[in-house]
Coordinates of C-alpha atoms in Angstrom, one line a residue:
X1 CA 0.0 0.0 0.0
X2 CA 1.3 3.5 -0.9
X3 CA 0.5 7.1 -0.1
X4 CA 0.3 9.6 -3.0
X5 CA 3.9 10.2 -4.0
X6 CA 4.8 6.6 -3.7
X7 CA 5.8 6.3 0.0
X8 CA 5.1 2.8 1.2
X9 CA 2.9 2.3 4.3
X10 CA 3.5 -0.9 6.2
X11 CA 0.5 -3.2 6.4
X12 CA 0.0 -2.9 10.2
X13 CA 0.1 0.9 9.9
X14 CA -2.4 0.8 7.1
X15 CA -4.7 -1.3 9.2
X16 CA -4.4 1.2 12.1
X17 CA -5.2 4.2 9.8
X18 CA -8.3 2.3 8.6
X19 CA -9.4 1.8 12.2
X20 CA -9.4 5.6 12.6
X21 CA -12.3 5.9 10.3
X22 CA -14.4 3.8 12.7
X23 CA -13.1 5.0 16.1
X24 CA -11.7 8.1 17.7
X25 CA -7.9 8.5 17.3
X26 CA -5.4 10.1 19.6
X27 CA -2.1 11.5 18.7
X28 CA -0.5 8.2 19.5
X29 CA -2.8 6.2 17.3
X30 CA -6.3 4.6 17.3
X31 CA -8.1 3.7 20.5
X32 CA -9.0 0.0 21.0
X33 CA -12.1 -1.1 19.2
X34 CA -14.9 -1.9 21.6
X35 CA -16.6 -5.2 20.8
X36 CA -20.3 -5.9 21.0
X37 CA -19.6 -7.9 24.2
X38 CA -19.6 -5.6 27.2
X39 CA -16.3 -5.6 29.1
X40 CA -14.3 -7.0 26.2
X41 CA -12.1 -5.2 23.7
X42 CA -10.1 -6.3 20.7
X43 CA -6.4 -5.7 21.1
X44 CA -4.5 -5.2 17.8
X45 CA -2.4 -8.3 17.0
X46 CA 1.3 -8.0 17.6
X47 CA 3.5 -8.4 14.6
X48 CA 4.9 -11.9 14.5
X49 CA 8.7 -12.2 14.9
X50 CA 9.0 -14.2 11.7
X51 CA 10.4 -13.9 8.2
X52 CA 8.3 -15.2 5.3
X53 CA 10.3 -16.4 2.3
X54 CA 8.5 -16.9 -1.1
X55 CA 9.7 -20.0 -3.0
X56 CA 8.9 -21.9 -6.2
X57 CA 7.9 -25.1 -4.4
X58 CA 8.1 -26.8 -1.0
X59 CA 7.7 -30.5 -2.1
X60 CA 10.4 -33.1 -1.3
X61 CA 12.3 -35.4 -1.4
X62 CA 14.3 -33.7 1.3
X63 CA 17.3 -36.1 1.4
X64 CA 20.3 -34.0 0.6
X65 CA 22.5 -37.0 -0.1
X66 CA 20.5 -38.2 -3.1
X67 CA 20.8 -36.7 -6.6
X68 CA 17.0 -36.6 -6.8
X69 CA 16.8 -34.6 -3.6
X70 CA 18.8 -31.7 -4.9
X71 CA 16.7 -28.6 -4.8
X72 CA 16.5 -25.1 -3.3
X73 CA 14.0 -26.2 -0.7
X74 CA 16.1 -29.2 0.4
X75 CA 19.2 -27.0 0.8
X76 CA 17.2 -24.5 2.8
X77 CA 15.7 -27.0 5.1
X78 CA 18.8 -29.2 5.7
X79 CA 21.0 -26.2 6.5
X80 CA 18.7 -25.3 9.4
X81 CA 17.5 -28.7 10.5
X82 CA 20.4 -31.2 10.2
X83 CA 23.9 -31.1 11.9
X84 CA 27.1 -31.1 9.9
X85 CA 30.7 -31.7 11.0
X86 CA 32.0 -28.9 8.7
X87 CA 30.2 -26.0 7.1
X88 CA 31.3 -23.8 4.3
X89 CA 33.0 -20.5 5.4
X90 CA 32.4 -17.3 3.4
X91 CA 35.6 -17.8 1.5
X92 CA 34.4 -21.3 0.3
X93 CA 36.7 -23.3 2.6
X94 CA 35.3 -26.0 5.1
X95 CA 35.1 -24.8 8.7
X96 CA 34.5 -27.0 11.7
X97 CA 31.0 -26.5 13.1
X98 CA 31.6 -26.0 16.8
X99 CA 27.9 -26.1 17.4
X100 CA 28.2 -29.9 16.9
X101 CA 31.9 -30.7 17.2
X102 CA 34.7 -30.3 19.7
X103 CA 37.4 -31.4 17.2
X104 CA 38.0 -33.3 14.0
X105 CA 41.6 -34.1 12.8
X106 CA 43.8 -36.6 11.1
X107 CA 45.4 -38.6 13.9
X108 CA 47.2 -41.4 11.9
X109 CA 48.6 -41.7 8.5
X110 CA 49.0 -45.5 8.5
X111 CA 46.3 -46.4 8.2
X112 CA 44.8 -43.0 7.4
X113 CA 42.6 -42.2 10.3
X114 CA 40.4 -39.2 11.2
X115 CA 39.2 -38.8 14.8
X116 CA 36.0 -36.8 15.6
X117 CA 34.8 -35.6 19.0
X118 CA 31.2 -34.5 19.3
X119 CA 29.8 -32.2 21.9
X120 CA 28.2 -34.1 24.7
X121 CA 25.1 -31.9 24.7
X122 CA 24.4 -32.3 21.0
X123 CA 21.1 -34.2 20.6
X124 CA 18.2 -34.8 18.3
X125 CA 14.8 -33.2 18.9
X126 CA 13.6 -36.5 20.4
X127 CA 16.4 -36.2 23.0
X128 CA 18.5 -39.1 21.5
X129 CA 22.2 -38.1 21.5
X130 CA 24.0 -37.4 18.2
X131 CA 26.6 -40.1 18.1
X132 CA 28.8 -42.5 16.2
X133 CA 25.8 -44.5 14.9
X134 CA 24.8 -41.5 12.8
X135 CA 28.2 -41.5 11.1
X136 CA 28.0 -45.3 10.5
X137 CA 24.5 -45.1 9.1
X138 CA 25.5 -42.4 6.6
X139 CA 28.7 -44.2 5.6
X140 CA 26.9 -47.5 5.0
X141 CA 24.2 -45.9 2.9
X142 CA 26.5 -43.6 0.8
X143 CA 28.8 -46.4 -0.2
X144 CA 26.1 -48.8 -1.5
X145 CA 22.9 -47.0 -2.5
X146 CA 22.3 -45.9 -6.1
X147 CA 21.7 -42.3 -7.0
X148 CA 23.7 -40.8 -4.1
X149 CA 25.8 -37.6 -4.3
X150 CA 29.6 -37.9 -4.4
X151 CA 29.9 -41.4 -2.8
X152 CA 33.6 -41.8 -3.7
X153 CA 35.0 -40.4 -0.4
X154 CA 32.7 -42.6 1.7
X155 CA 33.8 -45.7 -0.3
X156 CA 37.4 -45.1 0.9
X157 CA 36.3 -45.7 4.5
X158 CA 37.1 -49.1 5.7
X159 CA 35.9 -48.9 9.3
X160 CA 34.2 -46.6 11.9
X161 CA 34.8 -47.2 15.6
X162 CA 32.8 -45.7 18.4
X163 CA 34.4 -44.5 21.7
X164 CA 33.2 -42.7 24.8
X165 CA 29.6 -43.6 24.5
X166 CA 29.5 -42.7 20.8
X167 CA 30.8 -39.1 21.3
X168 CA 34.2 -40.0 20.0
X169 CA 34.3 -41.4 16.4
X170 CA 37.4 -42.9 14.7
X171 CA 37.1 -43.2 10.9
X172 CA 39.7 -45.4 9.1
X173 CA 40.3 -45.0 5.4
X174 CA 41.8 -47.6 3.0
X175 CA 43.8 -44.8 1.3
X176 CA 44.8 -41.3 2.2
X177 CA 41.9 -38.9 1.5
X178 CA 42.7 -35.2 1.8
X179 CA 39.0 -34.3 1.0
X180 CA 37.8 -35.9 4.2
X181 CA 36.3 -32.6 5.4
X182 CA 33.6 -32.9 2.8
X183 CA 32.2 -36.0 4.5
X184 CA 29.5 -36.2 7.2
X185 CA 27.6 -33.1 6.3
X186 CA 23.8 -33.3 7.0
X187 CA 23.9 -36.2 9.4
X188 CA 20.7 -38.1 9.7
X189 CA 19.0 -39.6 12.8
X190 CA 20.2 -43.3 12.4
X191 CA 18.1 -44.5 15.4
X192 CA 14.9 -43.6 13.6
X193 CA 15.9 -44.3 10.0
X194 CA 17.8 -47.6 10.1
X195 CA 14.8 -49.7 10.7
X196 CA 12.2 -47.5 8.9
X197 CA 9.9 -49.3 6.4
X198 CA 11.1 -48.5 2.9
X199 CA 14.6 -47.9 4.2
X200 CA 16.9 -45.4 2.5
X201 CA 14.5 -45.0 -0.5
X202 CA 11.9 -43.3 1.7
X203 CA 14.3 -41.5 4.1
X204 CA 13.1 -37.8 4.4
X205 CA 10.8 -38.4 1.4
X206 CA 8.1 -36.2 2.9
X207 CA 9.1 -35.3 6.5
X208 CA 11.9 -35.0 9.0
X209 CA 11.4 -37.6 11.8
X210 CA 13.9 -35.7 14.1
X211 CA 16.1 -32.7 13.6
X212 CA 19.2 -31.3 15.2
X213 CA 19.6 -27.6 14.3
X214 CA 18.6 -24.2 15.5
X215 CA 15.1 -24.6 14.0
X216 CA 12.5 -27.5 14.2
X217 CA 9.6 -28.2 11.9
X218 CA 6.3 -27.0 13.1
X219 CA 4.3 -27.5 9.9
X220 CA 5.2 -29.2 6.6
X221 CA 2.2 -28.9 4.4
X222 CA 3.0 -29.7 0.8
X223 CA -0.6 -29.4 -0.5
X224 CA -1.0 -25.9 0.9
X225 CA 2.5 -25.0 -0.1
X226 CA 3.8 -23.9 3.3
X227 CA 6.6 -25.0 5.7
X228 CA 6.8 -23.4 9.1
X229 CA 10.1 -23.7 11.1
X230 CA 10.1 -22.6 14.7
X231 CA 12.9 -22.0 17.1
X232 CA 14.2 -25.4 18.4
X233 CA 13.7 -25.2 22.2
X234 CA 15.9 -28.3 22.6
X235 CA 18.9 -26.6 20.8
X236 CA 21.9 -26.5 23.0
X237 CA 23.5 -23.4 21.5
X238 CA 22.5 -19.7 21.1
X239 CA 18.8 -19.5 20.4
X240 CA 17.6 -17.9 17.1
X241 CA 16.6 -14.3 17.0
X242 CA 13.5 -15.2 15.0
X243 CA 10.6 -17.1 16.4
X244 CA 10.0 -18.7 13.1
X245 CA 10.8 -18.8 9.4
X246 CA 8.0 -19.5 6.9
X247 CA 8.6 -20.9 3.4
X248 CA 5.6 -20.2 1.2
X249 CA 5.0 -21.4 -2.3
X250 CA 3.6 -19.1 -4.9
X251 CA 3.9 -18.3 -8.6
X252 CA 6.5 -15.6 -9.5
X253 CA 3.7 -13.1 -10.0
X254 CA 2.3 -14.0 -6.6
X255 CA 5.7 -13.7 -4.9
X256 CA 6.3 -10.3 -6.4
X257 CA 2.8 -9.2 -5.2
X258 CA 3.6 -10.6 -1.7
X259 CA 6.9 -8.6 -1.6
X260 CA 5.1 -5.5 -2.7
X261 CA 2.5 -5.9 0.1
X262 CA 5.1 -7.0 2.6
X263 CA 3.4 -10.3 3.2
X264 CA 6.8 -11.8 2.2
X265 CA 10.0 -10.3 3.5
X266 CA 12.2 -12.3 1.1
X267 CA 12.0 -14.6 -1.9
X268 CA 14.3 -17.3 -3.2
X269 CA 13.3 -18.5 -6.7
X270 CA 14.6 -20.0 -9.9
X271 CA 13.8 -16.9 -11.9
X272 CA 13.4 -16.5 -15.7
X273 CA 13.7 -13.3 -17.7
X274 CA 10.0 -12.4 -16.9
X275 CA 10.5 -12.7 -13.2
X276 CA 13.7 -10.7 -13.3
X277 CA 11.8 -7.9 -15.1
X278 CA 9.0 -8.0 -12.5
X279 CA 11.5 -7.7 -9.7
X280 CA 13.3 -4.8 -11.5
X281 CA 9.9 -3.0 -11.8
X282 CA 9.2 -3.6 -8.1
X283 CA 12.6 -2.2 -7.1
X284 CA 11.6 1.2 -8.6
X285 CA 9.2 1.8 -5.7
X286 CA 10.3 -0.6 -3.1
X287 CA 13.7 -0.7 -1.3
X288 CA 15.1 -4.2 -1.9
X289 CA 18.3 -6.1 -2.5
X290 CA 18.6 -8.8 -5.1
X291 CA 21.4 -11.3 -5.4
X292 CA 22.1 -14.3 -7.7
X293 CA 22.9 -17.4 -5.7
X294 CA 24.6 -20.3 -7.6
X295 CA 23.7 -23.8 -6.5
X296 CA 26.2 -26.7 -6.4
X297 CA 24.5 -28.4 -9.4
X298 CA 25.2 -28.4 -13.1
X299 CA 22.5 -29.5 -15.6
X300 CA 24.0 -32.1 -17.8
X301 CA 22.9 -34.5 -20.6
X302 CA 24.4 -38.0 -20.0
X303 CA 24.8 -40.3 -23.0
X304 CA 25.2 -43.7 -21.5
X305 CA 27.6 -46.2 -23.0
X306 CA 26.0 -48.8 -20.7
X307 CA 23.0 -48.5 -23.1
X308 CA 22.9 -51.0 -26.0
X309 CA 21.9 -48.2 -28.4
X310 CA 24.8 -45.9 -27.4
X311 CA 27.6 -48.5 -26.7
X312 CA 29.1 -47.5 -30.1
X313 CA 31.3 -44.4 -29.7
X314 CA 30.4 -43.2 -33.2
X315 CA 26.7 -43.3 -32.4
X316 CA 27.2 -41.3 -29.2
X317 CA 29.3 -38.7 -31.1
X318 CA 26.6 -38.5 -33.8
X319 CA 23.9 -37.9 -31.1
X320 CA 26.0 -35.2 -29.5
X321 CA 26.5 -33.5 -32.9
X322 CA 22.7 -33.5 -33.4
X323 CA 22.1 -31.4 -30.2
X324 CA 21.9 -27.6 -30.3
X325 CA 23.6 -26.8 -27.0
X326 CA 22.9 -23.1 -27.2
X327 CA 19.2 -23.8 -27.6
X328 CA 19.3 -26.2 -24.6
X329 CA 20.9 -23.6 -22.4
X330 CA 18.5 -20.9 -23.5
X331 CA 15.4 -22.9 -22.8
X332 CA 16.8 -24.5 -19.6
X333 CA 17.7 -21.1 -18.1
X334 CA 14.8 -19.2 -19.4
X335 CA 17.3 -16.4 -19.8
X336 CA 17.4 -16.0 -16.1
X337 CA 20.3 -15.9 -13.6
X338 CA 21.5 -19.4 -14.6
X339 CA 22.4 -18.1 -18.0
X340 CA 25.4 -16.4 -16.4
X341 CA 26.9 -19.8 -15.5
X342 CA 27.5 -21.7 -18.7
X343 CA 29.2 -25.0 -17.8
X344 CA 32.1 -25.5 -20.2
X345 CA 33.9 -28.2 -18.3
X346 CA 32.9 -31.6 -17.1
X347 CA 33.8 -31.5 -13.4
X348 CA 34.2 -28.2 -11.6
X349 CA 31.1 -25.9 -11.6
X350 CA 31.5 -22.4 -13.1
X351 CA 31.1 -20.4 -9.9
X352 CA 33.7 -22.5 -8.0
X353 CA 37.4 -21.6 -7.6
X354 CA 39.5 -23.8 -10.0
X355 CA 36.9 -23.7 -12.8
X356 CA 38.5 -23.5 -16.3
X357 CA 36.6 -24.1 -19.6
X358 CA 37.7 -27.3 -21.3
X359 CA 35.1 -27.6 -24.0
X360 CA 36.6 -28.3 -27.5
X361 CA 35.8 -26.0 -30.3
X362 CA 34.0 -28.9 -32.2
X363 CA 31.2 -29.4 -29.6
X364 CA 28.5 -27.7 -31.7
X365 CA 25.5 -28.8 -33.6
X366 CA 26.8 -30.3 -36.8
X367 CA 24.2 -32.0 -39.1
X368 CA 26.9 -33.2 -41.5
X369 CA 28.9 -34.9 -38.7
X370 CA 25.7 -36.7 -37.5
X371 CA 25.1 -38.0 -41.0
X372 CA 28.7 -39.1 -41.5
X373 CA 29.1 -40.8 -38.1
X374 CA 25.8 -42.7 -38.2
X375 CA 26.7 -43.8 -41.8
X376 CA 30.0 -45.1 -40.5
X377 CA 28.2 -46.9 -37.7
X378 CA 26.0 -48.7 -40.3
X379 CA 22.9 -46.6 -40.2
X380 CA 21.0 -45.4 -43.2
X381 CA 18.3 -42.8 -43.5
X382 CA 15.8 -42.7 -46.4
X383 CA 14.7 -39.3 -47.6
X384 CA 12.4 -37.8 -44.9
X385 CA 12.7 -41.0 -42.8
X386 CA 14.5 -42.0 -39.6
X387 CA 17.9 -43.5 -39.1
X388 CA 17.9 -47.3 -38.9
X389 CA 20.3 -50.3 -39.1
X390 CA 19.4 -53.8 -40.2
X391 CA 15.8 -52.6 -40.5
X392 CA 15.7 -51.4 -36.8
X393 CA 15.3 -47.7 -36.2
X394 CA 17.7 -45.9 -33.8
X395 CA 15.2 -45.2 -31.0
X396 CA 16.4 -43.6 -27.8
X397 CA 14.8 -43.2 -24.3
X398 CA 15.5 -40.0 -22.5
X399 CA 14.8 -39.8 -18.7
X400 CA 14.5 -37.1 -16.2
X401 CA 13.2 -37.4 -12.6
X402 CA 9.5 -36.8 -12.3
X403 CA 8.7 -33.1 -11.6
X404 CA 12.3 -32.0 -11.5
X405 CA 13.1 -28.7 -13.2
X406 CA 14.8 -27.5 -15.3
X407 CA 15.7 -31.2 -16.1
X408 CA 12.3 -32.2 -17.6
X409 CA 12.3 -29.0 -19.8
X410 CA 15.8 -29.8 -21.1
X411 CA 14.9 -33.5 -21.7
X412 CA 11.9 -32.5 -23.8
X413 CA 14.0 -30.2 -25.8
X414 CA 16.6 -32.9 -26.4
X415 CA 13.9 -35.2 -27.7
X416 CA 12.6 -32.5 -30.1
X417 CA 16.1 -31.9 -31.5
X418 CA 16.8 -35.6 -32.0
X419 CA 13.5 -36.2 -33.8
X420 CA 14.4 -33.3 -36.2
X421 CA 17.7 -35.1 -36.8
X422 CA 15.9 -38.3 -37.8
X423 CA 16.5 -40.1 -34.5
X424 CA 13.5 -41.5 -32.8
X425 CA 13.3 -40.5 -29.2
X426 CA 10.9 -40.4 -26.3
X427 CA 10.9 -38.9 -22.8
X428 CA 10.1 -40.7 -19.6
X429 CA 9.8 -39.1 -16.2
X430 CA 9.8 -41.8 -13.6
X431 CA 9.9 -41.2 -9.8
X432 CA 13.4 -40.9 -8.5
X433 CA 13.5 -44.2 -6.7
X434 CA 12.5 -46.0 -10.0
X435 CA 15.0 -44.1 -12.2
X436 CA 18.0 -44.6 -9.9
X437 CA 17.0 -47.9 -8.4
X438 CA 15.6 -49.8 -11.4
X439 CA 15.9 -48.0 -14.7
X440 CA 19.6 -47.3 -14.8
X441 CA 21.8 -50.4 -15.3
X442 CA 24.3 -51.0 -12.6
X443 CA 21.9 -50.5 -9.7
X444 CA 21.9 -53.4 -7.3
X445 CA 18.2 -53.8 -7.4
X446 CA 17.9 -56.5 -10.0
X447 CA 15.9 -56.3 -13.2
X448 CA 15.4 -53.1 -15.0
X449 CA 11.9 -51.9 -15.9
X450 CA 13.1 -49.7 -18.7
X451 CA 16.3 -49.1 -20.7
X452 CA 17.5 -45.5 -20.4
X453 CA 19.8 -44.3 -23.2
X454 CA 20.1 -40.6 -22.2
X455 CA 19.4 -39.0 -18.8
X456 CA 19.2 -35.4 -17.8
X457 CA 20.4 -35.1 -14.2
X458 CA 22.5 -32.8 -12.0
X459 CA 26.2 -33.1 -11.6
X460 CA 26.6 -32.1 -7.9
X461 CA 29.7 -30.8 -6.1
X462 CA 29.5 -31.2 -2.4
X463 CA 32.9 -29.6 -1.7
X464 CA 35.5 -32.0 -3.0
X465 CA 35.7 -31.8 -6.8
X466 CA 38.0 -34.8 -6.9
X467 CA 35.3 -36.9 -5.3
X468 CA 32.8 -35.5 -7.8
X469 CA 35.1 -36.7 -10.6
X470 CA 35.6 -40.2 -9.2
X471 CA 31.9 -40.5 -8.4
X472 CA 30.7 -39.3 -11.9
X473 CA 33.3 -40.9 -14.2
X474 CA 35.3 -43.4 -12.2
X475 CA 35.1 -47.2 -12.7
X476 CA 32.9 -49.3 -10.3
X477 CA 34.9 -49.8 -7.2
X478 CA 34.9 -52.9 -5.0
X479 CA 34.7 -53.1 -1.2
X480 CA 37.2 -55.5 0.3
X481 CA 34.7 -57.5 2.4
X482 CA 32.7 -58.3 -0.8
X483 CA 29.4 -58.0 1.2
X484 CA 28.1 -54.8 -0.3
X485 CA 27.4 -54.4 -4.1
X486 CA 28.5 -51.0 -5.5
X487 CA 26.4 -49.3 -8.1
X488 CA 28.2 -48.1 -11.2
X489 CA 28.2 -44.4 -12.1
X490 CA 25.2 -43.0 -13.8
X491 CA 26.4 -43.2 -17.4
X492 CA 27.9 -46.7 -16.7
X493 CA 31.2 -45.4 -18.0
X494 CA 34.6 -46.9 -17.2
X495 CA 38.0 -46.2 -18.8
X496 CA 40.7 -48.3 -17.2
X497 CA 43.4 -46.0 -18.7
X498 CA 42.0 -43.0 -16.9
X499 CA 41.3 -44.7 -13.6
X500 CA 44.8 -44.4 -12.1
X501 CA 44.7 -40.7 -12.8
X502 CA 41.3 -40.4 -11.1
X503 CA 42.5 -42.4 -8.1
X504 CA 45.6 -40.2 -7.8
X505 CA 43.4 -37.1 -7.8
X506 CA 41.1 -38.5 -5.1
X507 CA 44.0 -39.5 -2.8
X508 CA 45.9 -36.3 -3.3
X509 CA 48.9 -37.8 -5.1
X510 CA 48.1 -35.6 -8.1
X511 CA 46.6 -32.1 -8.0
X512 CA 43.0 -32.1 -9.4
X513 CA 43.9 -29.4 -11.9
X514 CA 46.7 -31.6 -13.3
X515 CA 44.5 -34.6 -13.5
X516 CA 41.7 -32.8 -15.3
X517 CA 44.1 -31.7 -18.1
X518 CA 44.4 -35.4 -18.9
X519 CA 40.9 -36.6 -18.1
X520 CA 38.6 -33.9 -19.5
X521 CA 39.8 -34.2 -23.2
X522 CA 39.1 -37.9 -23.1
X523 CA 35.6 -37.4 -21.6
X524 CA 34.7 -34.9 -24.3
X525 CA 36.1 -37.2 -27.0
X526 CA 34.1 -40.2 -25.6
X527 CA 30.9 -38.2 -25.8
X528 CA 29.8 -39.2 -22.3
X529 CA 28.2 -36.0 -21.1
X530 CA 27.2 -32.6 -22.3
X531 CA 27.3 -30.1 -19.5
X532 CA 25.0 -27.1 -20.0
X533 CA 24.8 -24.6 -17.1
X534 CA 24.9 -24.2 -13.4
X535 CA 21.6 -23.7 -11.7
X536 CA 21.3 -20.4 -9.9
X537 CA 18.6 -19.0 -7.6
X538 CA 17.5 -15.4 -7.3
X539 CA 17.3 -14.0 -3.8
X540 CA 15.2 -10.9 -3.2
X541 CA 15.3 -9.3 0.3
X542 CA 13.3 -6.4 1.8
X543 CA 14.8 -4.3 4.6
X544 CA 12.6 -6.0 7.2
X545 CA 14.6 -9.3 6.8
X546 CA 17.7 -8.0 8.5
X547 CA 20.7 -10.2 7.9
X548 CA 19.3 -12.2 5.0
X549 CA 22.0 -12.6 2.3
X550 CA 23.4 -15.0 -0.2
X551 CA 25.3 -17.0 2.5
X552 CA 28.5 -19.0 2.0
X553 CA 29.1 -20.6 -1.4
X554 CA 26.7 -23.5 -2.0
X555 CA 25.4 -23.3 1.5
X556 CA 22.2 -21.4 0.5
X557 CA 20.8 -18.1 1.9
X558 CA 18.9 -19.8 4.7
X559 CA 22.1 -21.3 6.2
X560 CA 22.4 -18.0 8.2
X561 CA 18.7 -17.7 9.1
X562 CA 19.5 -18.4 12.8
X563 CA 21.0 -14.9 12.9
X564 CA 18.4 -13.1 10.9
X565 CA 16.3 -10.4 12.6
X566 CA 12.9 -9.0 11.7
X567 CA 12.8 -5.2 11.6
X568 CA 9.3 -3.9 11.9
X569 CA 8.3 -1.3 9.3

């Protein structure tokens, strides 16, 4: 609401002015409104000590350790609800979280051992202590489950020992691992999840059974599109300045309106060009701060050599040449903030230190190359027809997780481009558990329900880019005891000549930058993946949300919400 001349009037003040038309007013404001019941009066409601953040969606899964769980809302929730051994400092380096930990350090080199000491007062909201069993649960799941994020570091762990009632944890590695600080973020309550029906597949799929951060969940209502977090009264450290944080779903137009009316004090959205223009228009009459916040995920198109259709290198190269990368980036980003972060390398995301473009000049749409390569692979295409070999058409299945954006949008555009090139293609959007547990070969779940040739999924960096490299493109490892099957990487790719270089980068024997100079040219030549862009959110903050900012790299703006304050207008 505005006065003539454009000066904004806060909502509570507007209500008070309206009350003056019905009651007498003093110099200090309106008198209490007398109700129809003798002896009772209506006292104006006090402003809530809360910050409301407008978001695109609030639906799960909320498991930050799964590829399918990567989202703005998952990062926001887990940063406030789950404990981590290390958190990202403003300069991007890992910093020990002393709210949970007393210490964490390498205590032996043979075998390579890291010792952790947890605070004795650290506990879950159900009063169970945070302890070694939480480390063990996460390790066991991360080394063996399909579709998890950066499992390579966890797979180097050979044993975890508990001491001092679980408050001292000794982690032994089979090889030196300099990236160990990236492990054991977002610990999960093992005592509640280890025997849960559905197991890992349903962990945090729609709720948090217990939390261990400065906030706790009061309401998680996906149909209504609202999540309410309240100050955690069981938290053992400094209490939050806010009583609660509310995450509220709305369209981009609805969020802009809520900011204008001060119903929202902040917004965190995956904006397109239209939303950017709307925020720009709003800023002309409303004091606000807007910031682009890169996420730790790169949208990529994986061409899977594990697929029978794409096992032939020439066919993969032909398919890659049929794709218009510029168009995929344009439609995937919607010309929003993500367009600033073109991903021209396979491993390190554009916003991270150490990023360097490695894309060869020849990775462009090339119809002639597609025609030549498919011909060399034995395919023929009649005039106006489709490519086929031995009477069987080249028909590809493209998969993206159900409801995941911008991945489904990109998958559909890939399908259209391939069809125009004479390659039959269809898009499927299975639930995450089905895609990663059944549809992709190499999962330990037995028979496949569908054959996926191409998948559009995020490449996620959780802090150690060497682990991202080993997880995404390394050969299937083996665990010494032979008791746990290990899923292959998502494309089902393995190059034994590259594996020693990948292993050296993971163990620190070779600098990652040196390893990538040898590895990335091979990955591009093998036509395994086509990286497109890094996903970026758009943060808009009104002055009332004091302290709300972009946060540390990849931690998300809400990672600092425990220190936010609400300034009343």
